[in-house]
XYZ file of C-alpha atoms in Angstrom:
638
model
C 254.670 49.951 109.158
C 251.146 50.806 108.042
C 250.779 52.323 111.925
C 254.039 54.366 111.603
C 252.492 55.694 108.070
C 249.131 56.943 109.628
C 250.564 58.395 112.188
C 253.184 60.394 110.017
C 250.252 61.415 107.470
C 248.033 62.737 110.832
C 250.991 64.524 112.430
C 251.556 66.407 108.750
C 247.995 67.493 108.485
C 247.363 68.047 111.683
C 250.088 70.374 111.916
C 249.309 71.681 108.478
C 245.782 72.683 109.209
C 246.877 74.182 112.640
C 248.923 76.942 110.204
C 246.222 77.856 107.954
C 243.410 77.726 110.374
C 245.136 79.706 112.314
C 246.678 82.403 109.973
C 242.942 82.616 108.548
C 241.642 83.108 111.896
C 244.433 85.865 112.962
C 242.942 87.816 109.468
C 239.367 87.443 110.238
C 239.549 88.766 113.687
C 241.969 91.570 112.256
C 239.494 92.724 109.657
C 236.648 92.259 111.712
C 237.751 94.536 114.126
C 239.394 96.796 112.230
C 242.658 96.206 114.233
C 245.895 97.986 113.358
C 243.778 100.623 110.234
C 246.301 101.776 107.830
C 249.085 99.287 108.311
C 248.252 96.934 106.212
C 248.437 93.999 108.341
C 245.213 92.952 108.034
C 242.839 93.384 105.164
C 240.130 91.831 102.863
C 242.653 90.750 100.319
C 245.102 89.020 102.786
C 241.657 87.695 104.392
C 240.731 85.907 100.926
C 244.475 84.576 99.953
C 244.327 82.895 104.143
C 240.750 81.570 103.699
C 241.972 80.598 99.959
C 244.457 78.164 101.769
C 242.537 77.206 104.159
C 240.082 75.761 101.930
C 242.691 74.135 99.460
C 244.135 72.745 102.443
C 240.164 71.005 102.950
C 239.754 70.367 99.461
C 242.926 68.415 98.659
C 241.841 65.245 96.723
C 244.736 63.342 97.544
C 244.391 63.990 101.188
C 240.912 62.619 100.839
C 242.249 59.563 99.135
C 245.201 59.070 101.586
C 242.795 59.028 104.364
C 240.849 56.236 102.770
C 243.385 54.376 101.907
C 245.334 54.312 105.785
C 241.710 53.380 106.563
C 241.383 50.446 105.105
C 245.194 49.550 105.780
C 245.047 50.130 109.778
C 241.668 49.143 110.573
C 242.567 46.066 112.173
C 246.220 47.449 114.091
C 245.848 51.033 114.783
C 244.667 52.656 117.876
C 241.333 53.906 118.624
C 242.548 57.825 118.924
C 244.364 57.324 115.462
C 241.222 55.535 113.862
C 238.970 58.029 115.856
C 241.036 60.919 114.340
C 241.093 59.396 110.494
C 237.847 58.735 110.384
C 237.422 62.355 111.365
C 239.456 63.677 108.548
C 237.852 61.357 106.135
C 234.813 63.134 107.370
C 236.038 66.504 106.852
C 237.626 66.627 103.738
C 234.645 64.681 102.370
C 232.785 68.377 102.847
C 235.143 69.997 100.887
C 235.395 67.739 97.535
C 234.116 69.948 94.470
C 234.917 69.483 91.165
C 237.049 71.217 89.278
C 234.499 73.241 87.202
C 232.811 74.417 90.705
C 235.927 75.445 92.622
C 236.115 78.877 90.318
C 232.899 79.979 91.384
C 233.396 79.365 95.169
C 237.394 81.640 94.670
C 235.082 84.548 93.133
C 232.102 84.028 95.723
C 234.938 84.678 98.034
C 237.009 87.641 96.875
C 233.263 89.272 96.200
C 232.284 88.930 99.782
C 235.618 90.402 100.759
C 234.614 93.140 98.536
C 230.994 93.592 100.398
C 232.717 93.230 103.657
C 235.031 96.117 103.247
C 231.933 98.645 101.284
C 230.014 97.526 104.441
C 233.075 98.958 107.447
C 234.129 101.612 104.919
C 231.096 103.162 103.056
C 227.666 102.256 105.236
C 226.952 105.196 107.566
C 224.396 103.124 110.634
C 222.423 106.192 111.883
C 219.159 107.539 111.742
C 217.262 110.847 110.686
C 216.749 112.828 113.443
C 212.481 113.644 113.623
C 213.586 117.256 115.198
C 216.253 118.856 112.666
C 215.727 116.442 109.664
C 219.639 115.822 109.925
C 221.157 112.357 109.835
C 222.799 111.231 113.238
C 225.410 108.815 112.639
C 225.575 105.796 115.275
C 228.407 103.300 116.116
C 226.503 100.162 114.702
C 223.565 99.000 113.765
C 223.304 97.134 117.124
C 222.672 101.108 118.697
C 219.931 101.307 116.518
C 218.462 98.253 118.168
C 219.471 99.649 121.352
C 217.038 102.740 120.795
C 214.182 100.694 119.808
C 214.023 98.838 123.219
C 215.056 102.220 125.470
C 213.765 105.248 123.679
C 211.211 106.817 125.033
C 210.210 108.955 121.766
C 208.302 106.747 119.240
C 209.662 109.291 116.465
C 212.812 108.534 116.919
C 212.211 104.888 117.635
C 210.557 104.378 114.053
C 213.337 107.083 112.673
C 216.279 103.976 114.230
C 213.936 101.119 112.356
C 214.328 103.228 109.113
C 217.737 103.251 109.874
C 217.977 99.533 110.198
C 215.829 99.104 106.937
C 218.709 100.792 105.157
C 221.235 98.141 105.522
C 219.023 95.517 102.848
C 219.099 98.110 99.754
C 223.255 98.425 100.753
C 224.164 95.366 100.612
C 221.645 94.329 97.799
C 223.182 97.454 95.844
C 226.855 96.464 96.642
C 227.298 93.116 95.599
C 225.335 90.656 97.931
C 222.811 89.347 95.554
C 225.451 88.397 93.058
C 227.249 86.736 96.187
C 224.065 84.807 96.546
C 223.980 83.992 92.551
C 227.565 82.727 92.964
C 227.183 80.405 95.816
C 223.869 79.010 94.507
C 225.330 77.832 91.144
C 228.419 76.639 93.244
C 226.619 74.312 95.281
C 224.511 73.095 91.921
C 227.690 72.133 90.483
C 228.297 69.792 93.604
C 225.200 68.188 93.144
C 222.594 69.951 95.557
C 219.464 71.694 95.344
C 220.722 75.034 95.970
C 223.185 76.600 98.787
C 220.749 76.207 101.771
C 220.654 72.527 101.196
C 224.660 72.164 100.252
C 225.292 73.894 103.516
C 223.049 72.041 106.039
C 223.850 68.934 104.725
C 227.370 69.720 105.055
C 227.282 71.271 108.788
C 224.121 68.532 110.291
C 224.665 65.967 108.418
C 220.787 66.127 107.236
C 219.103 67.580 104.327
C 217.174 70.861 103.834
C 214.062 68.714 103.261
C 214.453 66.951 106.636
C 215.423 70.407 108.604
C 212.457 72.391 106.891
C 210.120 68.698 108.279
C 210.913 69.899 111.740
C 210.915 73.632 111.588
C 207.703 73.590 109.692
C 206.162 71.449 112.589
C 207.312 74.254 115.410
C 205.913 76.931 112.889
C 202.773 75.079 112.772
C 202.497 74.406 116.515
C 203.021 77.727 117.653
C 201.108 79.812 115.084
C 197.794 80.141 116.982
C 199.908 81.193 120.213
C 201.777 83.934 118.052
C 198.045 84.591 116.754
C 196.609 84.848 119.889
C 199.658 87.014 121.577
C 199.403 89.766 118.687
C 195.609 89.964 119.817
C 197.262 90.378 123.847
C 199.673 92.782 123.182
C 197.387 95.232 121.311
C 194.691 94.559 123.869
C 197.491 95.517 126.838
C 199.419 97.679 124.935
C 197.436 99.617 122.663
C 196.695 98.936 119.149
C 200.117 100.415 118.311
C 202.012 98.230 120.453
C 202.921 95.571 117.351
C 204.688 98.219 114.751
C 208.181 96.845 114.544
C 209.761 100.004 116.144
C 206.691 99.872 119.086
C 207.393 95.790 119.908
C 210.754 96.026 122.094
C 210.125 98.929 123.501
C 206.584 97.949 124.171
C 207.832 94.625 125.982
C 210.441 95.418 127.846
C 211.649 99.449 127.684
C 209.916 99.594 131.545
C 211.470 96.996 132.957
C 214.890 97.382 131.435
C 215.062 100.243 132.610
C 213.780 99.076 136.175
C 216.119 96.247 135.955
C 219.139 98.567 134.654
C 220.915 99.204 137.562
C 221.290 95.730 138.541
C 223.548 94.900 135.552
C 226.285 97.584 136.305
C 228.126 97.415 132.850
C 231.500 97.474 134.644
C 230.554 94.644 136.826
C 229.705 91.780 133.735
C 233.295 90.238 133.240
C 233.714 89.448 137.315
C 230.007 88.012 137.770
C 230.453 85.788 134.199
C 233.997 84.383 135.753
C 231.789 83.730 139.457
C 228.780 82.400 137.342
C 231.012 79.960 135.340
C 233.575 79.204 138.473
C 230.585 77.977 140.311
C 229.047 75.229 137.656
C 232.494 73.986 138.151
C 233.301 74.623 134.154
C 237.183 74.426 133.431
C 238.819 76.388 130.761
C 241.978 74.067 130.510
C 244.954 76.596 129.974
C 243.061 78.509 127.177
C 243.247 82.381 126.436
C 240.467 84.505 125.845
C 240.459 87.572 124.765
C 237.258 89.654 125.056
C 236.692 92.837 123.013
C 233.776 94.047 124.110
C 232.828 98.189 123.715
C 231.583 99.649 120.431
C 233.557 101.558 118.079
C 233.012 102.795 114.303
C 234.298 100.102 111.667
C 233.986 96.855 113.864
C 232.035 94.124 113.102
C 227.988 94.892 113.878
C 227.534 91.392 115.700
C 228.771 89.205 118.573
C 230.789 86.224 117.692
C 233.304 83.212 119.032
C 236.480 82.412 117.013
C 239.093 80.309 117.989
C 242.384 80.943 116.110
C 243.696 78.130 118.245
C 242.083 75.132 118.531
C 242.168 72.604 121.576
C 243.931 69.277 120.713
C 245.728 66.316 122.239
C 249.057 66.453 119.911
C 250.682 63.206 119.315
C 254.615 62.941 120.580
C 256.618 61.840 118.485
C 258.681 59.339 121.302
C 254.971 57.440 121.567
C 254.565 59.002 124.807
C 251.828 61.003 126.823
C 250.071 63.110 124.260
C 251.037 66.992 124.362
C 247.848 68.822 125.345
C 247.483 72.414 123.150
C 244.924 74.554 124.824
C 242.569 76.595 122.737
C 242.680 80.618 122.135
C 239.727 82.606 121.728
C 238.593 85.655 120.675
C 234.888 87.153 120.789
C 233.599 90.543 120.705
C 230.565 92.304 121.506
C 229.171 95.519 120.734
C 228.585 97.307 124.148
C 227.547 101.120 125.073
C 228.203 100.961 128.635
C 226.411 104.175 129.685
C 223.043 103.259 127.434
C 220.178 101.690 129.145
C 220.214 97.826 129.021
C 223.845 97.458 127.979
C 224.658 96.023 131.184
C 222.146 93.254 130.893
C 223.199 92.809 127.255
C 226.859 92.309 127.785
C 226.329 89.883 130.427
C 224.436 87.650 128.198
C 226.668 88.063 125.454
C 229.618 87.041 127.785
C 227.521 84.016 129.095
C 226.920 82.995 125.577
C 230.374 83.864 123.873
C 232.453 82.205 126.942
C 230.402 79.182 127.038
C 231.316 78.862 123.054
C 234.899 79.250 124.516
C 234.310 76.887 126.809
C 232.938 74.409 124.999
C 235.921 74.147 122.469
C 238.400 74.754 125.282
C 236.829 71.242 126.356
C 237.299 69.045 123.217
C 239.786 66.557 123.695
C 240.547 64.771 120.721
C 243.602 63.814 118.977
C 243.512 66.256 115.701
C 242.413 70.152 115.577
C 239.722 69.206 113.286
C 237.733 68.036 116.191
C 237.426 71.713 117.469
C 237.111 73.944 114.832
C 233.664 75.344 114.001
C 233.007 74.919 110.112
C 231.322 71.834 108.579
C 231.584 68.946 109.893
C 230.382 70.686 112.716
C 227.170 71.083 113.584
C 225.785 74.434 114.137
C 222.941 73.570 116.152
C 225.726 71.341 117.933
C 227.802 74.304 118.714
C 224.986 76.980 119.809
C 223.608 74.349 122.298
C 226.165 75.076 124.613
C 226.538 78.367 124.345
C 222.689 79.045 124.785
C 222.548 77.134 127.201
C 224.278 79.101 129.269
C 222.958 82.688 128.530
C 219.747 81.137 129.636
C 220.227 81.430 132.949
C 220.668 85.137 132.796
C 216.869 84.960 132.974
C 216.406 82.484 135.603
C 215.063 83.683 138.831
C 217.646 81.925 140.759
C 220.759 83.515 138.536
C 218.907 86.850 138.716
C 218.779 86.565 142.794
C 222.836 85.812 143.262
C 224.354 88.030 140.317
C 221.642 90.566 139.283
C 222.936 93.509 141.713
C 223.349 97.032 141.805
C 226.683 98.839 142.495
C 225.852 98.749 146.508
C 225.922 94.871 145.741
C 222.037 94.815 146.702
C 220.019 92.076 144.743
C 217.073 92.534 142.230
C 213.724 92.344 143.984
C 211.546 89.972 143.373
C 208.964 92.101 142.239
C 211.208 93.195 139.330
C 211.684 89.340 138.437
C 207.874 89.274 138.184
C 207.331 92.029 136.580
C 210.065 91.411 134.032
C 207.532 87.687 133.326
C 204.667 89.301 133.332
C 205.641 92.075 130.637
C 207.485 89.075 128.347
C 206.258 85.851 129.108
C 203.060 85.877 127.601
C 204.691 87.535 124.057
C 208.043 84.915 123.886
C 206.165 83.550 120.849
C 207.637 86.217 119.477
C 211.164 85.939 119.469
C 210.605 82.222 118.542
C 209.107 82.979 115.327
C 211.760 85.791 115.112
C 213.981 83.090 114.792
C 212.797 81.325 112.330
C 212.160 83.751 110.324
C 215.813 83.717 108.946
C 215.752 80.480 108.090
C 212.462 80.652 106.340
C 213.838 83.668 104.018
C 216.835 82.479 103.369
C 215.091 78.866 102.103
C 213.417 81.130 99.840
C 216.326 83.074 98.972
C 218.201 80.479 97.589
C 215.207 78.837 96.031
C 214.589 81.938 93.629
C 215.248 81.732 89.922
C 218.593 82.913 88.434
C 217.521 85.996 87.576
C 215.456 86.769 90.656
C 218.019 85.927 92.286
C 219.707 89.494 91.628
C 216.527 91.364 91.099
C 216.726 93.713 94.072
C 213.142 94.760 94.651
C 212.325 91.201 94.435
C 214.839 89.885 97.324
C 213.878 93.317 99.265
C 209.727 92.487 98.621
C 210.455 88.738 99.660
C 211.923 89.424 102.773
C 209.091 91.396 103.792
C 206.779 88.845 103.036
C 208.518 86.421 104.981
C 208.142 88.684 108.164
C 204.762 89.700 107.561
C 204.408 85.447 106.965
C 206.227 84.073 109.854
C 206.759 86.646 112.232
C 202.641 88.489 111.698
C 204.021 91.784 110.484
C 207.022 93.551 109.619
C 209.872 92.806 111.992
C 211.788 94.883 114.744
C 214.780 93.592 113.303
C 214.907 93.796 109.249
C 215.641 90.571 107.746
C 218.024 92.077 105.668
C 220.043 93.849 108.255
C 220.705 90.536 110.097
C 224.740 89.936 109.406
C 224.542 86.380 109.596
C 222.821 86.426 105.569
C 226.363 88.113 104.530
C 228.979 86.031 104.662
C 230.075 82.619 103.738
C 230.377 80.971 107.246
C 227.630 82.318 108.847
C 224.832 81.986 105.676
C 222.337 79.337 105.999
C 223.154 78.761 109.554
C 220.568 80.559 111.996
C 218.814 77.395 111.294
C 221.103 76.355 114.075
C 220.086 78.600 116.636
C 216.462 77.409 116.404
C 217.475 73.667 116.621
C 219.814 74.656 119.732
C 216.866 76.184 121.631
C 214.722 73.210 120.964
C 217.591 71.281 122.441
C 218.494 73.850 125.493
C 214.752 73.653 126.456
C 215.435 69.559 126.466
C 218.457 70.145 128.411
C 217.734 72.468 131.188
C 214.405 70.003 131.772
C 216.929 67.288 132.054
C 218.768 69.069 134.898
C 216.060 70.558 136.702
C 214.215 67.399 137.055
C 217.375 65.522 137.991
C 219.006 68.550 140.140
C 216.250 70.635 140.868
C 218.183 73.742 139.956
C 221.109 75.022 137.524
C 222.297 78.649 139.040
C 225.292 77.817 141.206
C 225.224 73.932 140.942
C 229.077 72.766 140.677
C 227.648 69.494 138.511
C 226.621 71.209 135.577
C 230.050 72.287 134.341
C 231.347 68.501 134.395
C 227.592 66.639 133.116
C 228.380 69.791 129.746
C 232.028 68.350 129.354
C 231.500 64.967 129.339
C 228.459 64.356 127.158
C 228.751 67.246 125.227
C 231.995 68.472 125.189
C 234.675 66.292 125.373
C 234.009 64.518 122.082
C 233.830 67.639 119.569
C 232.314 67.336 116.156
C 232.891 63.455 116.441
C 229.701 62.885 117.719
C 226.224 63.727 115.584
C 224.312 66.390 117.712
C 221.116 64.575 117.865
C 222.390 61.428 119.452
C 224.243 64.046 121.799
C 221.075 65.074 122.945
C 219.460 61.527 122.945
C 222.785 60.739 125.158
C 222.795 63.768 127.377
C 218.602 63.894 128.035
C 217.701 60.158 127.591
C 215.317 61.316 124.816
C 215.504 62.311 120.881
C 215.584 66.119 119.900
C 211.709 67.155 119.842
C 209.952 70.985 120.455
C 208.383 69.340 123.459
C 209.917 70.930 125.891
C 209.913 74.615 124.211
C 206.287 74.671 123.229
C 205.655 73.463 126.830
C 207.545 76.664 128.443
C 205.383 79.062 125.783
C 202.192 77.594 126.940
C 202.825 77.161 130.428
C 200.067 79.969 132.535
C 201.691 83.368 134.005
C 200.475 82.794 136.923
C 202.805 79.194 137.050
C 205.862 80.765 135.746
C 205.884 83.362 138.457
C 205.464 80.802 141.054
C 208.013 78.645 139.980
C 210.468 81.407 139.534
C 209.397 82.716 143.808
C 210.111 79.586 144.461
C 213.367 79.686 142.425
C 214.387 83.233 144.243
C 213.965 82.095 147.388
C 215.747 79.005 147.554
C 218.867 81.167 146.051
C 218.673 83.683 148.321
C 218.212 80.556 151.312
C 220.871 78.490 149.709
C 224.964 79.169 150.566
C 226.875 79.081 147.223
C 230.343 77.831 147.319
C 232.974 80.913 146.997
C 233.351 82.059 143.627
C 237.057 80.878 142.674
C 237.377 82.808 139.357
C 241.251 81.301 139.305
C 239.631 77.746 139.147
C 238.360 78.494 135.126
C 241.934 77.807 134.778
C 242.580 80.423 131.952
C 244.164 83.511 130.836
C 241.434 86.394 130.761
C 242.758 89.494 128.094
C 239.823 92.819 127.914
C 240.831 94.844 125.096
C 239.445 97.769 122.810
C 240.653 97.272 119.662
C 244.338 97.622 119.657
C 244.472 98.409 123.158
C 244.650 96.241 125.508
C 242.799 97.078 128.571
C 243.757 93.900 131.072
C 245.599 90.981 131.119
C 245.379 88.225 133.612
C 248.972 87.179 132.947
C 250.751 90.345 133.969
C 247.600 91.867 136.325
C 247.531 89.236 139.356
C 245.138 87.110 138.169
C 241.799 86.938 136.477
C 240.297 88.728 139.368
C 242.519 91.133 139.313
C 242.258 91.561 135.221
C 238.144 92.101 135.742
C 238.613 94.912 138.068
C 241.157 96.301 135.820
C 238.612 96.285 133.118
C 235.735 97.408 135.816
C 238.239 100.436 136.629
C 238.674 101.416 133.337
C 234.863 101.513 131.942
C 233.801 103.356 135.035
C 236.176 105.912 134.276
C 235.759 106.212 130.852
C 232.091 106.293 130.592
C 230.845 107.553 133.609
C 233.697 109.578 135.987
C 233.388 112.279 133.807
C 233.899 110.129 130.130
C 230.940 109.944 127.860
C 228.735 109.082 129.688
C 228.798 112.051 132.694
C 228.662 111.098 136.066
C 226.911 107.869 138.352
């Protein structure tokens, strides 16, 4: 009887979280990219009242209690899958408890960031002022801005595109943000923590913000002297103004992107992701994704991964063979096809994005709750795999089977070396980049009440950070980084830093026990079983333990930033050449064993359903770019 009851109260919640997840989800992509403007179908307000239910379904008491309860009833005559999948919701609703005096403030925090979100699409102009005619030039995003500081030639209009950037703090500070902050900080008081920082870490890694700031402040520490020491490089090799924040990118890599450019035809990145993936032998299991990728005004300024339908094993109700639901996801980027280093860009952002997809296509649990991204599941977790997999967009090996020009001709080798020696010796840099966000937003959240709000304060300690952590102002304004904004994605690019720690870990694992990772048909499986599979039902640092034989350290990462030039570049010869000597296996995109949609907006541009395949759905999308942006589109001729 007891049995019978736990598995009635999983199938209602399972089924009832499946609805609000996913009617939340089908609002935030709607809003974020602006989908359907003027209908009403999707907008801030019906994006609050979804992610208002959503969260009432997480903070029900009584479903808490329940849980507990069938718990201790079962725990001798249920099965594993239905103890596994109460113990997970006993875990998960545990994150949500608040009491009733705090759940005011996070329903305000809520509608305000709505508020902020729609001032930020509707009333922020990205652009810069032109150094010739004094005139502002409006841009699609922010993320063109960037764009310009790693391509453009003309350090006027470089620094003019980093004023630009520098804009988006004072907005959002004058527009509701700080009060945002306010809100959430006496929110997660009320529930008992230090501030937000430490209410959200705790909730998401299952560690404090004292332990998470023990091991970020020992990589800050150990890699100080070699950011010290590659400021003094950089100005030696690139001229004294080579470390202003709009000199850095351009400084680094504006040669050899542009060098490298043609062999990341734009057009080409959805086929040779689909052939990259096909060959590590990764499996999408029946999912849909559906991959918005081109820039446009109003859409959301950063790449993301949502899944408005999570991957589950669903119970039958006759007892028999569970009914597998395959996942559906959506991610965007924000791609110029016709501007220098977009092609490059949008490859990595599809390795990235797709190996998020993958990874939740993968988890095979018996409740939804297993696969959905918010607390309990770790960030760091989650960005593992998906880094993981960008990373070999810069491996010499990767570079040497997919990195080719229109003719289908590979990058030289020289341009692989020079691409190491120009960044190599400076990828301090983006480390401490990294944790720069974290760092601020401690701070942040640490400031008084009134502080809190006090604009030039917030804009003054953001600065300081960068000038602190990252040895001067920063490229990329602290304040115009999206994650800070809203609710799911503050106090999180913690996770990014923890995740490279443990891709460093991981891709030494493999090479030492494969010798190489471009092409090798036992990566996909080793990611699905010990990573994968299990969802957030595993802690991610005894993941890592389990997958590399070794706890979570910055061994491996500090090793790769001190390891000689002159090393690197022979490792990655020797990496090039055993590509180019080695046969791959034929690229069977149809293997991935998904449905590929390209879209633009509220077009959509292919669909592997209805086009032949997902072959056939990447040229499609390869046709359409190519005539659009450079048959006489936008972007003129080849």
């Amino acid at each position: 009887m007891a049995v019978a009851e736990a598995q009635q109260f999983l199938d209602a919640a399972n089924g009832e979280y499946e609805r609000v997840h996913l009617a939340f989800e089908e609002q935030f992509w709607g809003t974020k990219m602006n989908l359907k403007e003027g209908t009403g179908e999707f907008t801030a307000e019906k994006l609050s009242q979804t992610k208002r239910k959503m969260e009432a379904f997480l903070e029900d008491e009584g479903k808490l209690k329940k849980t507990e309860e069938l718990l201790q009833k079962c725990a001798a005559s249920a099965s594993d899958e239905q103890l596994r999948a109460l113990t997970l919701l006993k875990r998960t609703f545990g994150c949500y408890q608040m009491p009733s005096e705090a759940k005011p403030l996070r329903a305000q925090a809520t509608q305000m960031e709505s508020e902020l979100e729609r001032k930020r699409n509707g009333d922020f102009k990205s652009g810069y002022i032109c150094p010739d005619s004094g005139e502002f030039k409006q841009m699609t995003s922010t993320v063109a801005l960037r764009t310009m500081l790693r391509t453009d030639a003309d350090e006027r209009k470089r620094k003019a595109a980093w004023q630009g950037l520098r804009t988006v703090g004072p907005f959002i500070c004058d527009n509701g943000w700080l009060q945002i902050v306010q809100m959430r900080n006496r929110m997660a008081k009320k529930l008992g923590y230090a501030d937000f920082y430490d209410y959200k870490v705790t909730q998401s890694e299952g560690f404090s913000k004292a332990k998470l700031f023990s091991i970020l402040d020992g990589l800050e520490q150990e890699t100080r002297p070699l950011l010290e020491k590659a400021i003094e490089e950089v100005k030696r090799l690139k001229g004294e103004d080579a470390f202003e924040p709009w000199n850095l990118s351009y400084k680094l890599s504006g040669d050899v992107a542009k060098a490298q450019d043609p062999y990341f035809p734009f057009e080409k990145a959805v086929l040779r992701y689909a052939q990259s993936y096909a060959r590590l032998g990764i499996k999408y299991r029946g999912a849909t994704l559906n991959l918005d990728l081109l820039d446009r005004p109003k859409k959301y300024s950063n790449g993301f991964c949502h899944w408005p339908q999570p991957a589950w094993k669903k119970a039958r109700k006759d007892g028999g063979e569970p009914q597998w639901v395959p996942s559906r996801a959506n991610f965007t980027s924000l791609a110029q096809p016709d501007a220098v280093g977009s092609g490059k860009t949008a490859i990595t952002t599809l390795m990235h994005e797709a190996g998020h997809a993958a990874h939740f296509a993968n988890v095979t649990q018996p409740s939804p709750l297993f696969s959905q991204e918010r607390a309990p599941t770790s960030v760091a977790y989650a960005e593992t795999q998906s880094m993981f997999l960008d990373s070999l967009v810069d491996d010499a090996d990767w570079k040497a089977q997919y990195a080719r020009d229109r003719d289908g001709k590979p990058m030289p080798f020289e341009l692989v070396q020079q691409a190491l020696e120009q960044t190599a010796p400076f990828e301090v840099f983006t480390l401490r980049a990294m944790i720069a966000v974290p760092y601020f937003e401690k701070a942040l959240y640490e400031l008084s009440e009134e502080d809190i709000v006090n604009r030039e304060k917030v804009i003054a300690l953001a600065d300081e950070v960068e000038k602190r952590i990252c040895g001067g102002l920063s490229a990329r304004p602290l304040l115009s980084v999206p994650h800070i904004m809203s609710d799911e994605s503050s106090c999180y690019y913690h996770g990014y830093v923890l995740a490279e720690m443990a891709v460093r870990q991981t891709r030494a694992y493999f090479l030492d026990k494969f010798g190489h990772l471009t092409d090798n048909s036992a990566i996909g499986p080793a990611l699905t079983e010990k990573y994968w599979q299990c969802g957030n039902g595993e802690p991610f640092l005894g993941l890592v333990e389990a997958m590399t034989g070794a706890p979570l350290t910055s061994k491996a990462w500090v090793a790769d930033l001190e390891e000689p030039l002159d090393q690197q570049i022979a490792k990655a010869r020797a990496m090039y050449d055993a590509a180019v000597a080695r046969e791959s296996a034929p690229a069977d995109v149809e293997s991935l064993n998904m449905r590929l949609i390209c879209s633009d907006g509220d077009t959509t541009l292919s669909d592997s359903q209805t086009d032949g395949g997902i072959a056939a759905a990447a040229a499609k999308f390869e046709a359409y770019v190519r005539k659009r942006f450079f048959e006489g589109g936008a972007g003129g001729k080849l």
